[in-house]
Amino acid sequence: MTHVEEWDPSAASLTEEHRRILTEAARQLDAGNLCLKLADQAKLKSVLFLGFSSWEKFVRADDSKTVVAWIKVLTSCEEKYSGFECGSKSPVISLARVLRKRGTYPSELSNWIKEHSNNRFLPHGSLMDRL
């Protein structure tokens, strides 16, 4: 008999551990060497498909510069690591939406995302999701 893991989205939540991982990854990315440990990759993968309200609540107290750094980390992870491909459900879309709601979305961020991603839904999401 094999063991099959089940993912329960209601059990997943963003924690201070995710904040630590994203912050460290942002430092690595700034230094030009994003290299997440397998355990940290697994922790991030567990929350990738959380919806907008979860991500909005998670970054509520963080400044926009931090949110931009995390957008860059998650965009880079999607290209670098297996299992981070989220398509139109990417947390990058939720975080970009948070910045737009705040009125602090940097004009150059969309170009950065498009230069570093093959996900056609980034940073705006699916047109169907916005209707």
GROMACS .gro file of C-alpha atoms in nm:
model
  131
    1MET     CA    1   0.000   0.000   0.000
    2THR     CA    2   0.132   0.347  -0.082
    3HIS     CA    3   0.102   0.661   0.123
    4VAL     CA    4  -0.073   0.947  -0.054
    5GLU     CA    5  -0.059   1.293   0.096
    6GLU     CA    6  -0.365   1.511   0.082
    7TRP     CA    7  -0.350   1.887   0.078
    8ASP     CA    8  -0.616   2.055   0.285
    9PRO     CA    9  -0.628   2.425   0.191
   10SER     CA   10  -0.830   2.509   0.500
   11ALA     CA   11  -0.541   2.384   0.716
   12ALA     CA   12  -0.281   2.599   0.538
   13SER     CA   13  -0.206   2.947   0.667
   14LEU     CA   14   0.070   3.202   0.636
   15THR     CA   15   0.289   3.226   0.944
   16GLU     CA   16   0.594   3.405   1.076
   17GLU     CA   17   0.799   3.116   0.938
   18HIS     CA   18   0.682   3.208   0.586
   19ARG     CA   19   0.773   3.570   0.657
   20ARG     CA   20   1.123   3.461   0.761
   21ILE     CA   21   1.168   3.245   0.450
   22LEU     CA   22   1.049   3.520   0.213
   23THR     CA   23   1.268   3.782   0.381
   24GLU     CA   24   1.578   3.563   0.365
   25ALA     CA   25   1.502   3.471   0.004
   26ALA     CA   26   1.469   3.843  -0.081
   27ARG     CA   27   1.817   3.901   0.065
   28GLN     CA   28   1.953   3.614  -0.143
   29LEU     CA   29   1.784   3.744  -0.459
   30ASP     CA   30   1.926   4.092  -0.402
   31ALA     CA   31   2.270   3.934  -0.373
   32GLY     CA   32   2.209   3.746  -0.700
   33ASN     CA   33   2.198   3.401  -0.545
   34LEU     CA   34   1.849   3.271  -0.467
   35CYS     CA   35   1.902   2.929  -0.310
   36LEU     CA   36   1.617   2.805  -0.093
   37LYS     CA   37   1.660   2.494   0.119
   38LEU     CA   38   1.425   2.208   0.030
   39ALA     CA   39   1.242   2.247   0.363
   40ASP     CA   40   1.184   2.618   0.293
   41GLN     CA   41   1.063   2.540  -0.057
   42ALA     CA   42   0.814   2.291   0.087
   43LYS     CA   43   0.686   2.544   0.341
   44LEU     CA   44   0.629   2.804   0.068
   45LYS     CA   45   0.463   2.550  -0.163
   46SER     CA   46   0.212   2.471   0.111
   47VAL     CA   47   0.067   2.824   0.093
   48LEU     CA   48   0.101   2.912  -0.275
   49PHE     CA   49  -0.265   2.860  -0.357
   50LEU     CA   50  -0.408   3.061  -0.069
   51GLY     CA   51  -0.640   3.331  -0.194
   52PHE     CA   52  -0.616   3.707  -0.203
   53SER     CA   53  -0.762   3.763   0.145
   54SER     CA   54  -0.497   3.540   0.308
   55TRP     CA   55  -0.212   3.719   0.133
   56GLU     CA   56  -0.363   4.062   0.197
   57LYS     CA   57  -0.394   3.987   0.568
   58PHE     CA   58  -0.040   3.844   0.577
   59VAL     CA   59   0.119   4.162   0.435
   60ARG     CA   60  -0.110   4.413   0.606
   61ALA     CA   61   0.163   4.542   0.839
   62ASP     CA   62   0.448   4.517   0.586
   63ASP     CA   63   0.566   4.813   0.385
   64SER     CA   64   0.532   4.814   0.007
   65LYS     CA   65   0.907   4.773  -0.045
   66THR     CA   66   0.891   4.442   0.140
   67VAL     CA   67   0.589   4.328  -0.062
   68VAL     CA   68   0.772   4.413  -0.388
   69ALA     CA   69   1.072   4.207  -0.270
   70TRP     CA   70   0.845   3.911  -0.194
   71ILE     CA   71   0.677   3.943  -0.536
   72LYS     CA   72   1.021   3.917  -0.694
   73VAL     CA   73   1.105   3.613  -0.480
   74LEU     CA   74   0.784   3.431  -0.569
   75THR     CA   75   0.822   3.518  -0.937
   76SER     CA   76   1.178   3.385  -0.933
   77CYS     CA   77   1.080   3.069  -0.744
   78GLU     CA   78   0.818   2.991  -1.006
   79GLU     CA   79   1.090   2.986  -1.271
   80LYS     CA   80   1.366   2.823  -1.065
   81TYR     CA   81   1.200   2.552  -0.857
   82SER     CA   82   0.970   2.267  -0.948
   83GLY     CA   83   0.624   2.282  -0.792
   84PHE     CA   84   0.598   2.660  -0.779
   85GLU     CA   85   0.406   2.691  -1.107
   86CYS     CA   86   0.071   2.843  -1.014
   87GLY     CA   87  -0.059   2.992  -1.338
   88SER     CA   88  -0.351   3.224  -1.272
   89LYS     CA   89  -0.352   3.133  -0.900
   90SER     CA   90  -0.003   3.269  -0.830
   91PRO     CA   91   0.041   3.463  -0.505
   92VAL     CA   92   0.227   3.722  -0.716
   93ILE     CA   93  -0.112   3.826  -0.852
   94SER     CA   94  -0.257   3.866  -0.502
   95LEU     CA   95   0.042   4.065  -0.379
   96ALA     CA   96   0.040   4.289  -0.687
   97ARG     CA   97  -0.329   4.351  -0.622
   98VAL     CA   98  -0.250   4.451  -0.263
   99LEU     CA   99  -0.001   4.709  -0.389
  100ARG     CA  100  -0.252   4.844  -0.640
  101LYS     CA  101  -0.513   4.881  -0.365
  102ARG     CA  102  -0.257   5.074  -0.161
  103GLY     CA  103  -0.169   5.290  -0.462
  104THR     CA  104   0.197   5.188  -0.430
  105TYR     CA  105   0.245   4.954  -0.725
  106PRO     CA  106   0.578   5.054  -0.886
  107SER     CA  107   0.548   5.121  -1.259
  108GLU     CA  108   0.865   4.924  -1.337
  109LEU     CA  109   0.752   4.610  -1.150
  110SER     CA  110   0.537   4.472  -1.433
  111ASN     CA  111   0.833   4.483  -1.670
  112TRP     CA  112   1.057   4.313  -1.413
  113ILE     CA  113   0.802   4.035  -1.364
  114LYS     CA  114   0.758   3.980  -1.738
  115GLU     CA  115   1.138   3.969  -1.787
  116HIS     CA  116   1.175   3.706  -1.514
  117SER     CA  117   0.869   3.488  -1.572
  118ASN     CA  118   0.708   3.269  -1.836
  119ASN     CA  119   0.375   3.275  -1.653
  120ARG     CA  120   0.144   3.460  -1.890
  121PHE     CA  121  -0.091   3.547  -1.604
  122LEU     CA  122   0.161   3.758  -1.413
  123PRO     CA  123   0.117   4.017  -1.273
  124HIS     CA  124  -0.251   4.079  -1.350
  125GLY     CA  125  -0.412   3.736  -1.335
  126SER     CA  126  -0.673   3.583  -1.559
  127LEU     CA  127  -0.921   3.809  -1.735
  128MET     CA  128  -1.193   3.563  -1.632
  129ASP     CA  129  -1.102   3.609  -1.266
  130ARG     CA  130  -1.144   3.986  -1.300
  131LEU     CA  131  -1.490   3.971  -1.460
   0.00000   0.00000   0.00000
